Coordinates of C-alpha atoms in Angstrom, one line a residue:
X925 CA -19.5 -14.1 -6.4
X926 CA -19.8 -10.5 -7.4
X927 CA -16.6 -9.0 -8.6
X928 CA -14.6 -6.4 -6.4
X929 CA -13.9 -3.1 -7.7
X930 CA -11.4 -1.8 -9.3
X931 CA -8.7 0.5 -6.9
X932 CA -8.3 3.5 -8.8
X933 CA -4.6 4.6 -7.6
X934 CA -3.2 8.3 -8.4
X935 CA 0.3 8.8 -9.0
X936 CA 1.2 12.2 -8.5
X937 CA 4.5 14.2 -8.2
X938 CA 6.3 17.1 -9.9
X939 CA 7.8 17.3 -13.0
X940 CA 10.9 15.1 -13.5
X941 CA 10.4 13.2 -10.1
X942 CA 10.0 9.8 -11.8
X943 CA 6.3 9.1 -12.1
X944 CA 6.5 7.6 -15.7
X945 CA 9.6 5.1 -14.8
X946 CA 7.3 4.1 -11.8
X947 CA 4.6 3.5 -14.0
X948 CA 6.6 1.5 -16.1
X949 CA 8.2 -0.7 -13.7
X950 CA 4.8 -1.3 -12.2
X951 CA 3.6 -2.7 -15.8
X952 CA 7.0 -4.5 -16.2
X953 CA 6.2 -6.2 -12.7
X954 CA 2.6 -7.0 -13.4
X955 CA 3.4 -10.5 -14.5
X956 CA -0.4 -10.6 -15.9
X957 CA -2.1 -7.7 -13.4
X958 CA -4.4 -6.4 -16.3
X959 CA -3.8 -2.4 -15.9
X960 CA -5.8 0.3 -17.2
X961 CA -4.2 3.8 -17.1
X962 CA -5.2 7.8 -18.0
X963 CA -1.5 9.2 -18.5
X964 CA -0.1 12.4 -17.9
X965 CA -3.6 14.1 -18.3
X966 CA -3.8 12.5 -21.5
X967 CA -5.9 9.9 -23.1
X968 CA -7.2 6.9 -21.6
X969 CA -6.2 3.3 -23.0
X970 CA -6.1 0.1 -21.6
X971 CA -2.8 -1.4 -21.2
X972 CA -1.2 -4.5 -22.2
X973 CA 1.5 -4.8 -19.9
X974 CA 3.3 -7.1 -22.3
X975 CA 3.0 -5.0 -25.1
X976 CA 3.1 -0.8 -24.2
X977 CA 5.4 -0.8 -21.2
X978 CA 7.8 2.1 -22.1
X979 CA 5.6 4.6 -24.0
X980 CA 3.5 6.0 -21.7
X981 CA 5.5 9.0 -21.3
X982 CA 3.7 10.2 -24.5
X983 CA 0.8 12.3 -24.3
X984 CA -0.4 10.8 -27.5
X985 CA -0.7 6.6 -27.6
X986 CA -1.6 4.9 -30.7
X987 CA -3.9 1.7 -30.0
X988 CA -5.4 -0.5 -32.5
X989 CA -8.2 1.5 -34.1
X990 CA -7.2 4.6 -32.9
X991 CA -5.2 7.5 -31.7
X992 CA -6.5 9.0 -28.4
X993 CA -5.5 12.0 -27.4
X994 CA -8.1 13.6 -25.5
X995 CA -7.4 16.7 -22.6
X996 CA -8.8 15.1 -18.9
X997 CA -11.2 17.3 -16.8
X998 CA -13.1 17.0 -13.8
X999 CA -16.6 16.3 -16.3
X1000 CA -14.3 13.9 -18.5
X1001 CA -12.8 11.6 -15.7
X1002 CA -15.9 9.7 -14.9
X1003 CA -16.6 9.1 -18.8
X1004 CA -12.8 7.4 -19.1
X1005 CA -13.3 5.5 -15.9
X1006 CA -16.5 4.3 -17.0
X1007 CA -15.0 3.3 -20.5
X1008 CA -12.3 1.3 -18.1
X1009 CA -14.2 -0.5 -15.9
X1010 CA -16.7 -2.3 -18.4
X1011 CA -16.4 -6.2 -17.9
X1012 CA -15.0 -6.8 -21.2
X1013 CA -12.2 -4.6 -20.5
X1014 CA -11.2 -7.2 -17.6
X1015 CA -8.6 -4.1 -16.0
X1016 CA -7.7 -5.3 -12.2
X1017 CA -6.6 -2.4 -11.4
X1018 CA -6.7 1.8 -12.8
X1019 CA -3.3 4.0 -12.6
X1020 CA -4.0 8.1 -12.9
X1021 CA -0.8 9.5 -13.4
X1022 CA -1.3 13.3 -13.2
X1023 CA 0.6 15.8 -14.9
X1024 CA 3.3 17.3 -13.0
X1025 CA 1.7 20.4 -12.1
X1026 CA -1.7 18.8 -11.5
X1027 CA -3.4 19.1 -7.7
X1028 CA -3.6 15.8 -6.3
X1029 CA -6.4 17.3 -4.0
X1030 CA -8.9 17.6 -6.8
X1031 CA -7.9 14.4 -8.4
X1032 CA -8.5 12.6 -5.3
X1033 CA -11.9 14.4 -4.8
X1034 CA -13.5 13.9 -8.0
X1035 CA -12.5 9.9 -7.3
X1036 CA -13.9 9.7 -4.2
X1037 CA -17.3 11.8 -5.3
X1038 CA -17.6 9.4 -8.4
X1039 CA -21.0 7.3 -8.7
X1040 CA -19.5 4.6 -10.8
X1041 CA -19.7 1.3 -8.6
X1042 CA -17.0 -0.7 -10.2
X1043 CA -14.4 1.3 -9.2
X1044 CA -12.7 1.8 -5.3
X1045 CA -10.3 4.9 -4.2
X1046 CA -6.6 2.5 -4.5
X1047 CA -5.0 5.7 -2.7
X1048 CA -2.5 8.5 -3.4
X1049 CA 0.6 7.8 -4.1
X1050 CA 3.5 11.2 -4.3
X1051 CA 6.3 10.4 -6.0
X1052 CA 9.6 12.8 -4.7
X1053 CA 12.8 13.8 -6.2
X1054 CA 15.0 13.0 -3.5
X1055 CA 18.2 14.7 -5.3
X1056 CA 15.8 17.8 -6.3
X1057 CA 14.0 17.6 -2.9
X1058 CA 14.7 21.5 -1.9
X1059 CA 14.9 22.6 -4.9
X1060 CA 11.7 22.1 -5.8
X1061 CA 10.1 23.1 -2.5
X1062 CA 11.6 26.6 -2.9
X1063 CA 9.8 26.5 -6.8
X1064 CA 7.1 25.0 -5.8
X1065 CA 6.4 25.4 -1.8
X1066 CA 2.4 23.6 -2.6
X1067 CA 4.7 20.2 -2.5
X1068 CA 3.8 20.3 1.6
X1069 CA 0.2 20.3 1.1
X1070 CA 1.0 17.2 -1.4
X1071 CA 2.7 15.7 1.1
X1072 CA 0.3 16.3 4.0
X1073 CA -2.6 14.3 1.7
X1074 CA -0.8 11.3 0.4
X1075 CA -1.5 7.5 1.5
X1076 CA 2.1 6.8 0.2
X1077 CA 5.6 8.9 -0.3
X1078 CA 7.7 7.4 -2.9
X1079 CA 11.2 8.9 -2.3
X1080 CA 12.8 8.4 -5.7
X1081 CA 16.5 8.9 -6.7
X1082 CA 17.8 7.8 -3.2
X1083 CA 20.6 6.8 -5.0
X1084 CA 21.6 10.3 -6.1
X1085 CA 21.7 11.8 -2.3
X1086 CA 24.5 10.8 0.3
X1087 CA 23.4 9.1 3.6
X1088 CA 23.7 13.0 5.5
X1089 CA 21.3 14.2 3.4
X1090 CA 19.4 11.4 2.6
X1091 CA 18.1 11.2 6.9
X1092 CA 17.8 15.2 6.7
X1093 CA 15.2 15.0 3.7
X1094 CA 13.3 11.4 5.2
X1095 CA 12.9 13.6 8.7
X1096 CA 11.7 16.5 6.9
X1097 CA 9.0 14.6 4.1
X1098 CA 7.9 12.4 7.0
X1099 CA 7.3 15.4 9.3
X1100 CA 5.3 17.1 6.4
X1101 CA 3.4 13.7 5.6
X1102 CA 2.6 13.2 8.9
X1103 CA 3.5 10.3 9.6
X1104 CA 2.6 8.5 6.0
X1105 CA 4.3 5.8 5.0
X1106 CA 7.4 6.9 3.2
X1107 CA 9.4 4.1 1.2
X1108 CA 12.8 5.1 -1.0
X1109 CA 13.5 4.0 -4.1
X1110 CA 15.8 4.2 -7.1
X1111 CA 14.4 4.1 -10.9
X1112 CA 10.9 4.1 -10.2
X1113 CA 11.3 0.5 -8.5
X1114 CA 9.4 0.0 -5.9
X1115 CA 7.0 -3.5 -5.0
X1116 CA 3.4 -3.8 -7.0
X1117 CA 2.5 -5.4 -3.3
X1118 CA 2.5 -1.6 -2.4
X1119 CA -0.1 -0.7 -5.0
X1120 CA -2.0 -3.7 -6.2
X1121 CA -1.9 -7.3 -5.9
X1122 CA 0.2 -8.9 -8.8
X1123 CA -1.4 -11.8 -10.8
X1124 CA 0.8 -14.9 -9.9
X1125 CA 3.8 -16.2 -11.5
X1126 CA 3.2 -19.1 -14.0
X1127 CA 4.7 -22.4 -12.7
X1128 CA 7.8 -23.5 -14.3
X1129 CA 6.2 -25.6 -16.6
X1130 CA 4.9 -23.3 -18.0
X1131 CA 7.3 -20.5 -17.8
X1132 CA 9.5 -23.3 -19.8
X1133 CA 7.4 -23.4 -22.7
X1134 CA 5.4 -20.6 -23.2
X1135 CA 6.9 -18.0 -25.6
X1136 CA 9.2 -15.3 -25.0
X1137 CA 7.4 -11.9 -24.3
X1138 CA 7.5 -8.4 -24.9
X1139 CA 7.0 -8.2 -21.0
X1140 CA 10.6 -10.5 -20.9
X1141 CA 12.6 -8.4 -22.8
X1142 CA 12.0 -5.2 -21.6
X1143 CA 12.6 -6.9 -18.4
X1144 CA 15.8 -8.5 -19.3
X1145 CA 17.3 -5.2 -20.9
X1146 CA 16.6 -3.1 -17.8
X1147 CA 18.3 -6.0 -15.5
X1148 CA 21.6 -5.4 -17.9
X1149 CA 21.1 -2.0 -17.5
X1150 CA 20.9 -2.1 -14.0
X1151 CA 23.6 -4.2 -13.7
X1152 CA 26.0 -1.7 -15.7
X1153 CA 25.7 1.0 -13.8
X1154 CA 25.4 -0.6 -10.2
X1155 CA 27.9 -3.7 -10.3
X1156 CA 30.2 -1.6 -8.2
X1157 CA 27.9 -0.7 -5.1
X1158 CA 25.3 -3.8 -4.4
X1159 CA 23.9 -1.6 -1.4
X1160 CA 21.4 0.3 -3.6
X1161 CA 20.4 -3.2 -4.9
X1162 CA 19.4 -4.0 -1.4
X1163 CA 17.5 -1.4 -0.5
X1164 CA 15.2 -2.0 -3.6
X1165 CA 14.2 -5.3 -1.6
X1166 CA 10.6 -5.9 -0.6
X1167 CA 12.1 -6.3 3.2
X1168 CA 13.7 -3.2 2.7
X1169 CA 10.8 -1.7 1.6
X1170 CA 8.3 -2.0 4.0
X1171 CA 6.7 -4.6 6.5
X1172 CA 4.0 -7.0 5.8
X1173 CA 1.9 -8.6 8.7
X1174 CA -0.8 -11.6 8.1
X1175 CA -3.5 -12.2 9.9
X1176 CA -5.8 -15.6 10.2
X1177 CA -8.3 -16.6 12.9
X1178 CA -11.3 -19.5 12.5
X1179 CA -12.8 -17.2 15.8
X1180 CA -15.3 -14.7 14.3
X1181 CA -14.3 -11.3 15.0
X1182 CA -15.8 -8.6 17.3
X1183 CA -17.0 -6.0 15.2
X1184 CA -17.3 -3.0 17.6
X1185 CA -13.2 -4.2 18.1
X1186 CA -12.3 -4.6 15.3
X1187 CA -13.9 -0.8 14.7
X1188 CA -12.1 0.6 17.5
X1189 CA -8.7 -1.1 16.4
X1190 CA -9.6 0.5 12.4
X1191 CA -10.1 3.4 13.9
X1192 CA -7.1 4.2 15.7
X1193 CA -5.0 2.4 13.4
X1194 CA -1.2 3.8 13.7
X1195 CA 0.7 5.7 11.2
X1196 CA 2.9 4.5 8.3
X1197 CA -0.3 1.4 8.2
X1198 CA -0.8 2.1 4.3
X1199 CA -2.9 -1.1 3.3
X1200 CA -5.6 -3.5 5.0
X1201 CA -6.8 -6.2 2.6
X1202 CA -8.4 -9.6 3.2
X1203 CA -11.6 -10.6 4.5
X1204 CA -13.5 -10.5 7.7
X1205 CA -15.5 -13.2 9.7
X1206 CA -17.9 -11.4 11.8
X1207 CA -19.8 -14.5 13.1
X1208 CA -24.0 -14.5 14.7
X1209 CA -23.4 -10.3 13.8
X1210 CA -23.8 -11.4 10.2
X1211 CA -23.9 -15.5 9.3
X1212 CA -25.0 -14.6 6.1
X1213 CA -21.6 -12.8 4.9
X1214 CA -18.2 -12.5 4.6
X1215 CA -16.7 -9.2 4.6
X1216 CA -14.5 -8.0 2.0
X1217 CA -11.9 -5.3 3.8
X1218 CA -10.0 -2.3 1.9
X1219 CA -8.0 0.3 3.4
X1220 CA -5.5 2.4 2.0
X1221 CA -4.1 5.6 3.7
X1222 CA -7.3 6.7 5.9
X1223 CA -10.0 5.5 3.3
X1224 CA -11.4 2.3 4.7
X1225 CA -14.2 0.7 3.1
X1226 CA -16.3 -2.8 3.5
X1227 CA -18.3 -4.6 0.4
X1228 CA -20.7 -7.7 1.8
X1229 CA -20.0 -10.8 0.0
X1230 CA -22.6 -14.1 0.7
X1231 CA -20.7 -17.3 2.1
X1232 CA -20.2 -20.0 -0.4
X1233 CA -21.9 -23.2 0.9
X1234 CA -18.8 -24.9 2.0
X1235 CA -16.4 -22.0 2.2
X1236 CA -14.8 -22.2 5.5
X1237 CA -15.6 -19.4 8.0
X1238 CA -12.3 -17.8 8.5
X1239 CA -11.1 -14.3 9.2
X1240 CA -7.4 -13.5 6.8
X1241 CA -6.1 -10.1 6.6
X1242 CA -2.9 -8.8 5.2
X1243 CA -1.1 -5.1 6.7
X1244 CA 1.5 -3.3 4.7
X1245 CA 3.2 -0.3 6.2
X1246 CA 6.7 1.5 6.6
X1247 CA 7.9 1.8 10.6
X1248 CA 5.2 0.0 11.8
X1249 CA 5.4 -3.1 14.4
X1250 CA 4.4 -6.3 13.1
X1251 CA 3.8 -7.9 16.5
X1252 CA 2.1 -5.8 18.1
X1253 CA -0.6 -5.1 15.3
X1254 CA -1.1 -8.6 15.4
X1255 CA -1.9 -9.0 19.0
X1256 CA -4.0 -6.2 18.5
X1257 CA -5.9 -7.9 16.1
X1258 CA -6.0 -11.3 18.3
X1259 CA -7.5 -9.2 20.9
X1260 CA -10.4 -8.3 18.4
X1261 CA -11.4 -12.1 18.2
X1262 CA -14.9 -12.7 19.4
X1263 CA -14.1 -15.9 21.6
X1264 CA -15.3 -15.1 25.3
X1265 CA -18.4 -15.6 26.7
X1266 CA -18.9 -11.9 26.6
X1267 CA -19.3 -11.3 23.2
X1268 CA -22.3 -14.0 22.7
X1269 CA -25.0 -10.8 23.4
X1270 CA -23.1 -8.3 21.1
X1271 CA -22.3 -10.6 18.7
X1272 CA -26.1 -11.2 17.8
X1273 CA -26.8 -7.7 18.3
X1274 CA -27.9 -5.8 14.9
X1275 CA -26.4 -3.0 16.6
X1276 CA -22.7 -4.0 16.8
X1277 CA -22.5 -4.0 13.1
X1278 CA -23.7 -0.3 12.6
X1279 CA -19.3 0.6 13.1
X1280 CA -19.0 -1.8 10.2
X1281 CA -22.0 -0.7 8.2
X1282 CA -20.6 3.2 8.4
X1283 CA -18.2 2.3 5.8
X1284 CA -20.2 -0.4 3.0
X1285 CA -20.9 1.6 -0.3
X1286 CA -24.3 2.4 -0.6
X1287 CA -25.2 1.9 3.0
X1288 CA -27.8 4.9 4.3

């Protein structure tokens, strides 16, 4: 089956707002998520997340044969991400963290204008200071158009701001974002689920005899450290929760769905929805193929995948999103089943799949 591509995600934010500690919680999380990255505007590795997490703030990285350290311009991005994305580099997913006084926009534009085919837009993601939140709107008042573009608002250093505050800056960065999905976090630590799907945890055989890791330590020091400084408030150490975080809906059905519905429920979908993922059964409107489904933010695309002879025909989707409502989404989503008596017409109908079509790479 072919491979899918690679989500290219873009972590932006101003200086100081906690873009590197993200970065390196992420690669501390990965538990085996092969991640490539192109760091503060600077060189463009591959990373080991068992073996680098922690020195990515520098804008020079030592690897192996080399030291790259190499400025990153609109003609240079495509070369890195093309360097990235061969097989043998075997990267699941791409992280651009962008300097803190790059502009998101372009970044964002020059992914989505890209011709390489291995690689998918994984979103923008704005990383905010909650404790410098005005502050830096009065030095830099371009955070609102930041704001207004992202897919995801990471409010970092919630920790730092009293409740009062806290709801004053949420109302005002979720009124600028318009309606984005905004999750708070302390340290960077928010849940890979958010960004990219995590390789799974070994089983504990294995975890029992496989030998102590880089990736294990790093881990173990920063529980200590967490554990010094928060033993005497646990409430912080809830809200770093996944539940806390944000809400995640599933969604199965062995009916084929109704494409023109399914269009119509994509197309209005509410905000604070960040991610769609999973895979699509569209029935007698295309027997050949499953549909592979990504959407992050507004971007929504579909890649064609052929049925495997005795893969069962089933429709599973997963929605992430902040202040969203699991229930109904889901019922929405039933309703998109084709299963009446109605549908039988459309759901032969070359035409009903044109919605769909709209949004397959490489489709006229």
């Amino acid at each position: 089956m072919v491979r899918q591509p690679i989500p290219v995600i873009i972590l932006a934010g101003f200086l100081g707002s906690g873009k590197t500690t993200l970065l390196n919680h992420l690669l501390r999380q990965s538990r085996g998520t092969r991640i490539g990255a192109i760091v503060n505007d600077f060189g463009s590795i591959e990373i080991d997340a068992m073996a680098v997490a922690g020195q990515l703030g520098d804008s020079t990285v030592s690897l192996g044969n080399g030291c790259l350290c190499c400025a990153v311009d609109a003609s240079e991005l495509d070369e890195y991400l093309e360097k990235l994305t061969r097989p043998a580099a075997r990267l699941d997913v791409i992280v651009i963290e962008a300097s803190g006084l790059a502009e998101p926009q372009e970044l964002v534009r020059m992914i989505l204008a890209s011709e390489n085919e291995r690689i998918v837009y994984g979103g923008l993601a704005e990383v905010v200071d909650a404790a410098e939140f005005d502050a830096t709107r009065e030095r830099h008042p371009e955070i609102d158009r930041h704001l207004a573009i992202a897919d995801l608002v990471v409010l970092n250093k919630t920790d730092r701001v009293g409740d009062g505050q806290l709801g004053r800056i949420l109302d005002t960065v979720g009124g600028l974002s318009g309606g984005t999905a905004v999750v708070r976090a302390s340290y960077g630590r928010i849940e890979p689920e958010l960004l990219f799907d995590p390789a799974a945890r070994p089983d504990d055989t294995a975890e029992k005899v496989r030998q102590l890791s880089f990736d294990d330590l790093r881990a173990e020091d920063d529980q200590h450290d967490h554990d010094d400084r928060h033993d005497h408030d646990s409430k912080h150490h809830h809200d770093s929760h996944l539940h806390a975080a944000y809400e995640s809906v599933s969604f199965t059905s062995e009916e084929p769905m109704n494409p023109r519905r399914l269009m119509d429920f994509l197309d209005t979908r509410p905000e604070g929805l960040y991610r769609i993922k999973g895979y699509v059964d569209f029935g007698a409107a295309d027997a050949r193929n499953r549909y592979a489904l990504h959407a992050v933010g507004r971007f929504l695309r579909f890649y064609p995948e052929t049925w495997g002879r005795d893969e069962p025909r089933i429709t599973q989707l997963v929605l992430i999103g902040s202040r969203i409502d699991g229930e109904a989404l889901g019922k929405e989503l039933a309703a998109c089943r084709a299963d009446g008596p109605q549908d039988a017409p459309a759901a032969a109908d070359e035409r009903s799949m044109w919605g769909v079509l709209r949004y397959v790479q490489g489709e006229g």
